[in-house]
GROMACS .gro file of C-alpha atoms in nm:
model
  447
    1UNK     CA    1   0.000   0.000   0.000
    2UNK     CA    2   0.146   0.324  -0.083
    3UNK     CA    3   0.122   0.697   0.024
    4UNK     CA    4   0.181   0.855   0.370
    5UNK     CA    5  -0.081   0.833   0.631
    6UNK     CA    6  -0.209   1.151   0.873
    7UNK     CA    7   0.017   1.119   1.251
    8UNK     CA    8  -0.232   1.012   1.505
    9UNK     CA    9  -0.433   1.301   1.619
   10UNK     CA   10  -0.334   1.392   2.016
   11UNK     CA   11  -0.604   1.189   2.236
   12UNK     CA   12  -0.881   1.493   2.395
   13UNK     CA   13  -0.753   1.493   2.777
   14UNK     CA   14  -0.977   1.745   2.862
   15UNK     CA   15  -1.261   1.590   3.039
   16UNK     CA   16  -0.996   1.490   3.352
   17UNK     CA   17  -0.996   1.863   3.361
   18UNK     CA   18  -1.363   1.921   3.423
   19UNK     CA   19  -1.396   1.581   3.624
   20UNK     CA   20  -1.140   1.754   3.852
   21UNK     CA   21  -1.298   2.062   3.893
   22UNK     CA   22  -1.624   1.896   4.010
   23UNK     CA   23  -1.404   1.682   4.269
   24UNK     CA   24  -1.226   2.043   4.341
   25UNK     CA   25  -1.613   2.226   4.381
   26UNK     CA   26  -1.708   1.934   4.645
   27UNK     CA   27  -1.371   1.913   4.830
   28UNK     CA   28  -1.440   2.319   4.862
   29UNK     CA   29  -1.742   2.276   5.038
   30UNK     CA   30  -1.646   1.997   5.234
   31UNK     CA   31  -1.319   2.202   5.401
   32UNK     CA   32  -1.516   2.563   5.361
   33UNK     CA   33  -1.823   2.422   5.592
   34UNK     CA   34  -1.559   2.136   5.811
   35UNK     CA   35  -1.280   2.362   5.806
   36UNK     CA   36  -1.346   2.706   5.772
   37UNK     CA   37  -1.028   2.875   5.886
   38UNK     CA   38  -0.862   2.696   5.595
   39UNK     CA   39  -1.092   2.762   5.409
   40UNK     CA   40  -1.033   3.126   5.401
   41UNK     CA   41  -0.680   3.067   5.415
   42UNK     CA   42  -0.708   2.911   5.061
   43UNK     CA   43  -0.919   3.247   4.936
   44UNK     CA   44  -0.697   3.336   4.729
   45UNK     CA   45  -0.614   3.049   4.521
   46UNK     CA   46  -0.956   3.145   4.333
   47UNK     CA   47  -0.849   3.507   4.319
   48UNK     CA   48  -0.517   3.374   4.155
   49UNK     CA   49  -0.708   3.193   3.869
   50UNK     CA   50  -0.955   3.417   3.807
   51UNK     CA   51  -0.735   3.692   3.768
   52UNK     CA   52  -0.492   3.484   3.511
   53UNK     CA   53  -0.763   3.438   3.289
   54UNK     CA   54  -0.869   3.792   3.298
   55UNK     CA   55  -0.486   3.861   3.200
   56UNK     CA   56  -0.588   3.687   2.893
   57UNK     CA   57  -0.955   3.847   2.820
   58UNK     CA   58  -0.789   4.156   2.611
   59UNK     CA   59  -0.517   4.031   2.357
   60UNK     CA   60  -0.854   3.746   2.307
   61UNK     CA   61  -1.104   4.008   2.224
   62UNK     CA   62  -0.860   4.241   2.025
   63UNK     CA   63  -0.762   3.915   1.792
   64UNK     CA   64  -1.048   3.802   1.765
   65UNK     CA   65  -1.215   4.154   1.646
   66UNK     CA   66  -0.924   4.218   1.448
   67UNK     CA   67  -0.898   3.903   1.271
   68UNK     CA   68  -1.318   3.900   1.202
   69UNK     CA   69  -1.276   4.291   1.031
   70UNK     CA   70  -0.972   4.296   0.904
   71UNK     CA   71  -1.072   3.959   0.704
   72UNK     CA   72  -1.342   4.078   0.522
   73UNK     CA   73  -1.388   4.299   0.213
   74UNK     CA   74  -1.742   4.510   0.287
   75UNK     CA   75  -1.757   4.703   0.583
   76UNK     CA   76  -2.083   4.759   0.502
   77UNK     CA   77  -2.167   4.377   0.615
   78UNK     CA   78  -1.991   4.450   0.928
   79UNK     CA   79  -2.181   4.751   0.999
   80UNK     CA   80  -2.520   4.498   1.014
   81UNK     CA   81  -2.414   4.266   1.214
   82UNK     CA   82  -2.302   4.527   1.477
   83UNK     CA   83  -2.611   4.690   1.463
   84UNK     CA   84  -2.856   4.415   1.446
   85UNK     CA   85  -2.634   4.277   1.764
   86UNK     CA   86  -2.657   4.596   1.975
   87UNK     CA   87  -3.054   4.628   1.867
   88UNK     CA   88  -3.124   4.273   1.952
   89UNK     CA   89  -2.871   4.318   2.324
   90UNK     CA   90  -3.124   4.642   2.416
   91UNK     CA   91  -3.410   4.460   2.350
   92UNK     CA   92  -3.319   4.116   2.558
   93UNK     CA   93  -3.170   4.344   2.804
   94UNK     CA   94  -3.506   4.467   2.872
   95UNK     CA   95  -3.701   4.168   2.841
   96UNK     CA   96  -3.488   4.036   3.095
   97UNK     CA   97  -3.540   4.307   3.299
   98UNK     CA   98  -3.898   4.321   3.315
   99UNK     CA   99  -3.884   3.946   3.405
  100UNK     CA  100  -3.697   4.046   3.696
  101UNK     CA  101  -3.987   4.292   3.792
  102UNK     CA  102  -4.219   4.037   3.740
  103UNK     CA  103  -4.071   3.783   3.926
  104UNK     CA  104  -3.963   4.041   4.221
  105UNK     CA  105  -4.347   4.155   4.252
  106UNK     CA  106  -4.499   3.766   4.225
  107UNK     CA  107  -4.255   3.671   4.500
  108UNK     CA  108  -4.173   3.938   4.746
  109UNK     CA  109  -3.897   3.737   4.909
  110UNK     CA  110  -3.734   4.026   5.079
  111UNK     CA  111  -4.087   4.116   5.313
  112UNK     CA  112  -4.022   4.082   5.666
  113UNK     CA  113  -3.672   4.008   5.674
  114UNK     CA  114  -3.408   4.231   5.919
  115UNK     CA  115  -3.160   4.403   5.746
  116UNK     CA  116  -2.954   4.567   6.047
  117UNK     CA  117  -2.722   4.301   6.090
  118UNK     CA  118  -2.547   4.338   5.745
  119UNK     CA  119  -2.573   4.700   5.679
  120UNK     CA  120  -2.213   4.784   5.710
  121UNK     CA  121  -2.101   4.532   5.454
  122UNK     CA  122  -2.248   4.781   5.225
  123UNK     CA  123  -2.006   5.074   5.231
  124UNK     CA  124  -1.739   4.932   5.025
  125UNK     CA  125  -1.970   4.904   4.729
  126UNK     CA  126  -2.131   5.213   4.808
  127UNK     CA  127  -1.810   5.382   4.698
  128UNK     CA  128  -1.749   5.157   4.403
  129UNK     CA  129  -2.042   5.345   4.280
  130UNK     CA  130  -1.982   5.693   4.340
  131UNK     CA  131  -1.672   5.623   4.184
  132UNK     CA  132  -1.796   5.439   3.906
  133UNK     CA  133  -1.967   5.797   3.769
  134UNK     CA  134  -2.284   5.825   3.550
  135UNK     CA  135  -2.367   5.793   3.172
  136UNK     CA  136  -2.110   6.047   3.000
  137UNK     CA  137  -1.817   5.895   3.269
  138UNK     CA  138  -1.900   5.581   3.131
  139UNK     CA  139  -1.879   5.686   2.761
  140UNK     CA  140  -1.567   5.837   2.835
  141UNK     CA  141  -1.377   5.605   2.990
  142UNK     CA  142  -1.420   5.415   2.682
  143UNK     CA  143  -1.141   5.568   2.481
  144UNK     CA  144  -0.807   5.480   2.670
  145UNK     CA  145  -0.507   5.721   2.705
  146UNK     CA  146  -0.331   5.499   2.483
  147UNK     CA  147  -0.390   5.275   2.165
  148UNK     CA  148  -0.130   5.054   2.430
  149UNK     CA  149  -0.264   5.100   2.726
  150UNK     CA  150  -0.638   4.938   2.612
  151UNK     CA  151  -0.457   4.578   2.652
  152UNK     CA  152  -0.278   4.635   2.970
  153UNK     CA  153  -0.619   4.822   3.162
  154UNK     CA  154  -0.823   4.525   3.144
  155UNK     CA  155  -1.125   4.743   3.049
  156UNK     CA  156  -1.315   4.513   2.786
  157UNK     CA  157  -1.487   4.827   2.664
  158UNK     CA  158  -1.158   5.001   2.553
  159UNK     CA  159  -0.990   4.673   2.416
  160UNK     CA  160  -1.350   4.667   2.192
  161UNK     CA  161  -1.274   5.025   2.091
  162UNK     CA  162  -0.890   4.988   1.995
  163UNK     CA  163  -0.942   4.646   1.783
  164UNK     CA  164  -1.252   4.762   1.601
  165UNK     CA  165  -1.016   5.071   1.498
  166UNK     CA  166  -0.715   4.831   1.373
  167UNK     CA  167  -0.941   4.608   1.253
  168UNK     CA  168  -1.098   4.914   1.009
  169UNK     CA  169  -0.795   4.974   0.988
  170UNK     CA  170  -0.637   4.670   0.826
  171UNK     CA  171  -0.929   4.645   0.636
  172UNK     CA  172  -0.892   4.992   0.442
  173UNK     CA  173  -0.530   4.867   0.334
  174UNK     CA  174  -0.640   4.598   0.156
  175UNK     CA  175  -0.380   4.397   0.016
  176UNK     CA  176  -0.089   4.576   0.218
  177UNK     CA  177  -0.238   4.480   0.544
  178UNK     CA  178  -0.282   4.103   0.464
  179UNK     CA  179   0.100   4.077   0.647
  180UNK     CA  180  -0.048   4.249   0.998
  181UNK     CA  181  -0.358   4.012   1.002
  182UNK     CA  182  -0.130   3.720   0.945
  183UNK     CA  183   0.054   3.841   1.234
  184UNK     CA  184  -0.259   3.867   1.450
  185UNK     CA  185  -0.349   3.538   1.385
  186UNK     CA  186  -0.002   3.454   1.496
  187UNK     CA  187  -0.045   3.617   1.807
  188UNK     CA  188  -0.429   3.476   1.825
  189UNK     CA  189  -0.253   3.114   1.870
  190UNK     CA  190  -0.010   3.215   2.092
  191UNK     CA  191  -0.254   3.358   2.338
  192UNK     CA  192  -0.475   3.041   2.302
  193UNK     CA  193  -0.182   2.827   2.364
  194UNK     CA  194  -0.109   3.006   2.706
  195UNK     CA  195  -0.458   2.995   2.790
  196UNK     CA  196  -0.506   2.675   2.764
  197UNK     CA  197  -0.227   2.598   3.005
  198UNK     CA  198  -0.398   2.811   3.259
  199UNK     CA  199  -0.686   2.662   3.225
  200UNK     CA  200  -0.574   2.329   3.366
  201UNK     CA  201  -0.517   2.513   3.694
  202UNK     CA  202  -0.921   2.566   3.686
  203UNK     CA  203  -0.954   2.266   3.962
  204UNK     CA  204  -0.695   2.481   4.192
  205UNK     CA  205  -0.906   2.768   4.196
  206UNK     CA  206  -1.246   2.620   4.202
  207UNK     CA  207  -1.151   2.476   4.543
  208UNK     CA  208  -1.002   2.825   4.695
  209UNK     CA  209  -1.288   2.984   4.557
  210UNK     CA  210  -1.587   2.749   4.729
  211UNK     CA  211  -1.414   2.692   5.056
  212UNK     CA  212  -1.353   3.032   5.100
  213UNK     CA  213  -1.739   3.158   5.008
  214UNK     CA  214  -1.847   2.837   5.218
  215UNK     CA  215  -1.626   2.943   5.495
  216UNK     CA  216  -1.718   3.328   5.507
  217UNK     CA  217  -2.060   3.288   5.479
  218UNK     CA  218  -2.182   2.976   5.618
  219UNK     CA  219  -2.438   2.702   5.494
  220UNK     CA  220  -2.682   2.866   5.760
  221UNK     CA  221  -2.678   3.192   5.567
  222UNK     CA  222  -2.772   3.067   5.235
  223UNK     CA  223  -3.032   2.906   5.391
  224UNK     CA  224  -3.210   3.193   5.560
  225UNK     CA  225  -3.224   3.402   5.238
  226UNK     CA  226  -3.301   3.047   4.998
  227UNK     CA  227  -3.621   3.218   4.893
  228UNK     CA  228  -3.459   3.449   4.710
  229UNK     CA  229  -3.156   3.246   4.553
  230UNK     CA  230  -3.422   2.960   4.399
  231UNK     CA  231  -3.659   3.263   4.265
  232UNK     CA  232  -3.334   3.418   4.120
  233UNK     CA  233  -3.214   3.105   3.967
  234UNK     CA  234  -3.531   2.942   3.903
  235UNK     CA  235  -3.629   3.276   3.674
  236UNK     CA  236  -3.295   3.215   3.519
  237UNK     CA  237  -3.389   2.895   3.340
  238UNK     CA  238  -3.719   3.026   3.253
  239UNK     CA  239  -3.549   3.277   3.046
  240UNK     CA  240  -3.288   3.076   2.914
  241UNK     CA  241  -3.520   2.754   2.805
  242UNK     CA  242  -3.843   2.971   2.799
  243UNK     CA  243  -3.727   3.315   2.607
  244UNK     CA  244  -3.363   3.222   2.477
  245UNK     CA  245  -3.451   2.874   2.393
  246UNK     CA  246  -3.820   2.946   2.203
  247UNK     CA  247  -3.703   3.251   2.032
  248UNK     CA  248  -3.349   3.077   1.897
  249UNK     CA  249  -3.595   2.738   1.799
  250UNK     CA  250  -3.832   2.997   1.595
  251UNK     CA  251  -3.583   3.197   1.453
  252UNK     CA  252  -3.289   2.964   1.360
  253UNK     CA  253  -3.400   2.584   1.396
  254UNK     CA  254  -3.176   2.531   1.687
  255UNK     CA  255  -3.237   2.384   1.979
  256UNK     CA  256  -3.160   2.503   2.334
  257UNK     CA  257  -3.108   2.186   2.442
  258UNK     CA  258  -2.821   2.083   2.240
  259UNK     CA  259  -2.619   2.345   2.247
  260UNK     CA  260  -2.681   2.365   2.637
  261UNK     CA  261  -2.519   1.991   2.639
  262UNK     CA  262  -2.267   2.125   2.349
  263UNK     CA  263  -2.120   2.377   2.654
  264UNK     CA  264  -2.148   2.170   2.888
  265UNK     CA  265  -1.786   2.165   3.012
  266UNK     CA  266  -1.809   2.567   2.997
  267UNK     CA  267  -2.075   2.588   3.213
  268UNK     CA  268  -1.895   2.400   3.453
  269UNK     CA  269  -1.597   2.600   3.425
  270UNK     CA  270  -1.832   2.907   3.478
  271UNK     CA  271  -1.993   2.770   3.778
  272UNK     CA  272  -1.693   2.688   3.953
  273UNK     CA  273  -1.504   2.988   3.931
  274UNK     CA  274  -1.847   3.226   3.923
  275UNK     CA  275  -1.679   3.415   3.586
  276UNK     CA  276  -1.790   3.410   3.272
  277UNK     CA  277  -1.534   3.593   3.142
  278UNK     CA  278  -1.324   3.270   3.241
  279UNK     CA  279  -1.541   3.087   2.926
  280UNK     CA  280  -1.522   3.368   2.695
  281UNK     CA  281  -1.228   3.217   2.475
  282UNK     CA  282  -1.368   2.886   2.445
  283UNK     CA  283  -1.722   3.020   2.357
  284UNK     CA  284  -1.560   3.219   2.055
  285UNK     CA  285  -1.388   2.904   1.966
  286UNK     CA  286  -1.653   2.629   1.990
  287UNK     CA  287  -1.934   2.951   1.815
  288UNK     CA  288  -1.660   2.933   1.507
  289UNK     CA  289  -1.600   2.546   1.517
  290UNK     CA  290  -1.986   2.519   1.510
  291UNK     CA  291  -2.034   2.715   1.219
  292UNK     CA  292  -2.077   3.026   1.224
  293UNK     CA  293  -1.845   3.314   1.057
  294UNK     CA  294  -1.568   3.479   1.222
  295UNK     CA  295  -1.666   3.787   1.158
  296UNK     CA  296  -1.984   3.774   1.355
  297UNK     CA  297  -1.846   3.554   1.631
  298UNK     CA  298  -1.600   3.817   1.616
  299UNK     CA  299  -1.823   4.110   1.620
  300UNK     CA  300  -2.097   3.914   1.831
  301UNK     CA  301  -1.964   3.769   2.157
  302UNK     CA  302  -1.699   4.031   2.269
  303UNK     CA  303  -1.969   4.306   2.239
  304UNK     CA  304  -2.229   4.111   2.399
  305UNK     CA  305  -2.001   4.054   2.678
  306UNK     CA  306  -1.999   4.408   2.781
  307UNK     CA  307  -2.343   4.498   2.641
  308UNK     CA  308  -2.614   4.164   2.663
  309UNK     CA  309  -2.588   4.047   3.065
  310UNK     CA  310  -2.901   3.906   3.063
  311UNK     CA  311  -2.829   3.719   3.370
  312UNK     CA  312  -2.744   4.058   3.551
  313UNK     CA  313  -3.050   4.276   3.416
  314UNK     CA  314  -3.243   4.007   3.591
  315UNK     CA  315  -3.029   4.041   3.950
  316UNK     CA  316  -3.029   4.398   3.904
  317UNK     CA  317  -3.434   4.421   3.919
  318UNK     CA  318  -3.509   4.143   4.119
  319UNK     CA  319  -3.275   4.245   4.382
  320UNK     CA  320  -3.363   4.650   4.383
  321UNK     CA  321  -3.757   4.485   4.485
  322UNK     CA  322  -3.602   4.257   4.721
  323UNK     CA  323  -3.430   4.517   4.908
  324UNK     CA  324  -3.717   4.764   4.884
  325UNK     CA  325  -3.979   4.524   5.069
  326UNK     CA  326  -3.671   4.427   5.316
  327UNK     CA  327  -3.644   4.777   5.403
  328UNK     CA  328  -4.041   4.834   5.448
  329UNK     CA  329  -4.003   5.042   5.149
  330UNK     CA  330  -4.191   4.847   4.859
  331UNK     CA  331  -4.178   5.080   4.475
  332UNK     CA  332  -4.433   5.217   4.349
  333UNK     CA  333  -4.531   5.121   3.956
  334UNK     CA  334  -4.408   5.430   3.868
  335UNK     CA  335  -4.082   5.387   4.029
  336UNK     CA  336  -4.003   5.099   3.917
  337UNK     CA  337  -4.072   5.159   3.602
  338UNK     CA  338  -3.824   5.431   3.637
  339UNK     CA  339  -3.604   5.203   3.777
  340UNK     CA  340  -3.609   4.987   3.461
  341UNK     CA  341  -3.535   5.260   3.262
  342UNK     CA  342  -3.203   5.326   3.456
  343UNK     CA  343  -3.108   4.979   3.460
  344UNK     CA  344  -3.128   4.934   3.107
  345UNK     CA  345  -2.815   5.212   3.092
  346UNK     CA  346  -2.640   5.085   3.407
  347UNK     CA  347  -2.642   4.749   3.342
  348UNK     CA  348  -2.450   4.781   3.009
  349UNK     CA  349  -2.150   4.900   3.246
  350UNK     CA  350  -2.185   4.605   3.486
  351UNK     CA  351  -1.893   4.451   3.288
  352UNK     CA  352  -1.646   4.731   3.359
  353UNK     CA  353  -1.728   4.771   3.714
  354UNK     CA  354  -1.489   4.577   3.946
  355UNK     CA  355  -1.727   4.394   4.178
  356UNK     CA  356  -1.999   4.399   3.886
  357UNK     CA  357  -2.306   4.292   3.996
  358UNK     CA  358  -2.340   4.429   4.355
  359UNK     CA  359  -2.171   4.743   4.254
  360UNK     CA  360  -2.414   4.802   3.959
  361UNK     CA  361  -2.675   4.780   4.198
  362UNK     CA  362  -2.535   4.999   4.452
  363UNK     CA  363  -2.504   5.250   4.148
  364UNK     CA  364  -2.874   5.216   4.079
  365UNK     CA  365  -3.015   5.239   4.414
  366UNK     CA  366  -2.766   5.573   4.451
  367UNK     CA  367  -2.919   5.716   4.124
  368UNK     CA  368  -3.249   5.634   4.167
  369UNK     CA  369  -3.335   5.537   4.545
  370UNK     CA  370  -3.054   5.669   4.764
  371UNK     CA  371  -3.327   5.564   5.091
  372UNK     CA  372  -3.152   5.217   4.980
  373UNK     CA  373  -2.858   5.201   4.919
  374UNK     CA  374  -2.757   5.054   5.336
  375UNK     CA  375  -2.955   4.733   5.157
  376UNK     CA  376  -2.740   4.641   4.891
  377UNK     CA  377  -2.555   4.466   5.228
  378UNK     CA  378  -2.839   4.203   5.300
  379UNK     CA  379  -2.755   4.005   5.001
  380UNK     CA  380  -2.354   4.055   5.050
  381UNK     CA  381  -2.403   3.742   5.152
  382UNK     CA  382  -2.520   3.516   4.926
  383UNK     CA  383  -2.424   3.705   4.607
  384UNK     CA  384  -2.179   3.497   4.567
  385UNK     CA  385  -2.422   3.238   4.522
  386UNK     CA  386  -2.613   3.418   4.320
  387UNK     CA  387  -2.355   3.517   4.060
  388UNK     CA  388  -2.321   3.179   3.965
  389UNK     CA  389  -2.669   3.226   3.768
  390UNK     CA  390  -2.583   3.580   3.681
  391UNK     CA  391  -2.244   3.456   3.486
  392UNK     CA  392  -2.439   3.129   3.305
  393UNK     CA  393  -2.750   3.359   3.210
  394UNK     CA  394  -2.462   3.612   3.072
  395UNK     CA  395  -2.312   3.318   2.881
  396UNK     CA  396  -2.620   3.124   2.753
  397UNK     CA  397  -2.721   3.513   2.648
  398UNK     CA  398  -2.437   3.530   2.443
  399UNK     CA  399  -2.417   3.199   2.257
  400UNK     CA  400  -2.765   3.239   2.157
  401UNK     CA  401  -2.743   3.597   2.045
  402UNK     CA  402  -2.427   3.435   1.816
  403UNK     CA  403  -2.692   3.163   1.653
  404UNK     CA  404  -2.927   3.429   1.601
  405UNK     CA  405  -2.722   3.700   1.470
  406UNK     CA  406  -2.558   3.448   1.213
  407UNK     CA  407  -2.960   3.348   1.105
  408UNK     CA  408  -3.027   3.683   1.068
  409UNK     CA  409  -2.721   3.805   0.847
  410UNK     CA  410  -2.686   3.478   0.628
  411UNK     CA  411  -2.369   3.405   0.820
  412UNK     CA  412  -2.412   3.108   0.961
  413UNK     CA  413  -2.399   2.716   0.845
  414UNK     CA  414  -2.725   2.553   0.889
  415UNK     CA  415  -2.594   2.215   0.816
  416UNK     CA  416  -2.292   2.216   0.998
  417UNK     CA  417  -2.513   2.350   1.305
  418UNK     CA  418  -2.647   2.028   1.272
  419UNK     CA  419  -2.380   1.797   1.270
  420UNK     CA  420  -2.165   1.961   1.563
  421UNK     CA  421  -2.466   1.951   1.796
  422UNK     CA  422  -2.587   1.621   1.686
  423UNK     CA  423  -2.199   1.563   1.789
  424UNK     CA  424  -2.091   1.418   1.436
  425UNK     CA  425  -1.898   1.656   1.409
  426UNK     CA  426  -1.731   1.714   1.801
  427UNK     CA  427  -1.512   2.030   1.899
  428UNK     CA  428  -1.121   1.964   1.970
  429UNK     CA  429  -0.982   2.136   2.200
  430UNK     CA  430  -0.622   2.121   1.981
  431UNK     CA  431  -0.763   2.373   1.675
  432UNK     CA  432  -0.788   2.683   1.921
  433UNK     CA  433  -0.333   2.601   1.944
  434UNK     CA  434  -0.296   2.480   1.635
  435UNK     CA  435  -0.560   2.571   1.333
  436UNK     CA  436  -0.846   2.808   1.536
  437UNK     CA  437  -1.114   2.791   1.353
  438UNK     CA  438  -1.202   2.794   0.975
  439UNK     CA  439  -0.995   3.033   0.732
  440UNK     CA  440  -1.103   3.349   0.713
  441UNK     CA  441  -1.422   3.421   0.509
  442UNK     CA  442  -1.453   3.583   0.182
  443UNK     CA  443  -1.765   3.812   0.078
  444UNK     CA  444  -2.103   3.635   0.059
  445UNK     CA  445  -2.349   3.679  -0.194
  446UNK     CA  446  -2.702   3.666  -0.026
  447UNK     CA  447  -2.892   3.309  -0.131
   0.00000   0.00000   0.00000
């Protein structure tokens, strides 16, 4: 028999990964409720992980922009697919908002509970949102001091700005810049190969991260205020399976289901380290490997990272109604409707505000209800429960908003939707190091 056969294809080691992480998750609880004095001790073993993938959350998003612009011809294509994605982000953003209304008004967990006991815990995010400064601060801080200093900040929203100016960029050089996107893609596999050597130290920080919540807050504290957690999370589903799921089966022939179980081992990763910034890579790697184009994966999930937190629009609302009836001071229609209006701004800069979802909410309550503001600090407690949901809702938000927006703009592949989630065709880990994703598109003529 003649001719050369393929070298065997490296084995897929990756699911001892997530099988340690859920060993790591229990263990975590185990020492945080058994052991709690180590388990604080070991706090920052989470802190340590999470922050090394943050590290890597910039150079991701500028490739990835970079490479999805710079690769294509019409920047007249890219302009719809940006602003089909930041219409359809406003418009879930708000859905998902009035579901947390909804929900908060059906349920009223907070009535009758006392707040006095953790009203100082609230003073730290207080300031995070003075600080954090109101619509025009927030537009401003956008543009960085430097077309540098956007990668080294680790503000998202800058790192968005910079890349979607190289990427133009690039693109308006035509053939000249083909060298510089080459060289981005370069770089795009180097980062993924680092990243995917932190990632194996997900188990580490999954355990520092649940023994210390476990061991700072106690099982007996998540269990007074469990009303509110299952509401939260229960409302969560609904919205992913009932809104997400039915829209994305109507509009593009997908189902929910599938591609749930098709990021499976993200959600994990996102539930043990409460971040989904910590699955962003993967999600723009397994979004191109299931067929749709890099320029809207591109365009698509770094944007709706800073601008579609579905997950947190729901906290946001459901917790500003909690605290109200807490406090013995239960909205008004009116003022909550008011309150929904200013949520639908502040929650775009949840991504950018370091301590994100209780800090966004301490900004709203200032804003809107300064009466209170003292309590944000009854759910200090179990928000770190809580942003478990918030960070899965965020990340189901954004894969489906990727299917859609690729239905929408004739930029996706029906049939190969079909075959990765009917797992004929399964995701390996090895293309995001060695081949990421498909070659870059050319132009499309509309069917």
């Amino acid at each position: 028999m003649t001719g050369t056969t393929a070298p065997p294809r490296k084995r897929d080691r990756t699911h001892w990964l997530y099988i340690a992480v859920i060993v790591a998750v229990i263990a975590g609880v185990l020492v945080g409720e058994f052991a709690p004095a180590t388990g604080k001790s070991v706090a920052e073993l989470g802190t340590i992980f999470v922050s090394l993938i943050k590290m890597m959350i910039s150079p991701v998003i500028f490739c990835t922009i970079v490479l999805g612009i710079g690769s294509v011809r019409a920047a007249s294509r890219i302009g719809k697919v940006g602003g089909l994605a930041i219409g359809y982000f406003l418009l879930m953003s708000t859905v998902a908002l009035g579901i947390g209304l909804v929900v908060g008004n059906l349920l009223q967990p907070g009535s009758g509970l006392n707040i006095a006991e953790h009203a100082k815990d609230v003073a730290k995010y207080q300031k995070q949102a003075e600080t954090a400064g109101g619509t025009w601060q927030f537009i401003e801080g956008i543009v960085p001091t430097s077309l540098l200093s956007s990668l080294t900040a680790g503000s998202v929203l800058q790192t968005l700005f910079v890349a979607l100016l190289v990427g133009f960029g690039i693109q308006a050089m035509g053939a000249t810049g083909a060298p510089l996107l080459r060289g981005v893609e370069l770089v795009q596999k180097l980062v993924f190969r680092i990243l995917t050597m932190i990632l194996w130290l997900a188990p580490i920080g999954a355990f520092g991260a649940m023994a210390n919540v476990v061991a700072t807050t106690g099982l007996d504290a998540v269990k007074q205020l469990a009303l509110l957690m299952v509401a939260f999370y229960l409302t969560c589903l609904v919205f992913v399976f009932g809104v997400l799921g039915v829209l994305m089966r109507a509009a593009s022939g997908v189902s929910i289901f599938k591609l749930v179980r098709y990021l499976a081992r993200e959600y994990l990763l996102i539930f043990s380290t409460s971040s989904s910034e910590s699955a962003l890579p993967l999600l723009i790697a397994k979004m191109e490997h299931l067929g749709v184009e890099r320029t809207t994966v591109g365009i698509v999930v770094p944007t709706g990272y800073s601008f579609n937190l579905d997950g947190t629009a729901i906290y946001l609302t459901m917790a500003s109604l909690f605290i109200a009836d807490a406090m013995g001071k239960p909205m008004s229609v009116g003022e909550q409707l008011g309150l929904l209006v200013f949520m639908i701004v502040a929650s775009k800069g949840a991504a950018g505000v370091t301590g994100a979802g209780l800090a966004t909410l301490a900004g709203g309550l200032q804003s809107h209800r300064p009466d209170l503001i003292s309590g944000v600090g009854l759910i200090v407690g179990i928000d770190r429960f809580m942003s478990e949901a918030r960070a899965i809702t965020n990340f189901s938000g954004n894969a489906v908003a990727t299917v859609l927006i690729g239905t929408w703009t004739r930029t996706i592949d029906a049939a190969r939707v079909r075959a990765v989630l009917d797992r004929e065709l399964p995701f390996d880990p090895a293309t995001m190091v060695d081949d990421h994703g498909p070659a870059p598109e050319k132009d499309l003529v509309p069917a």
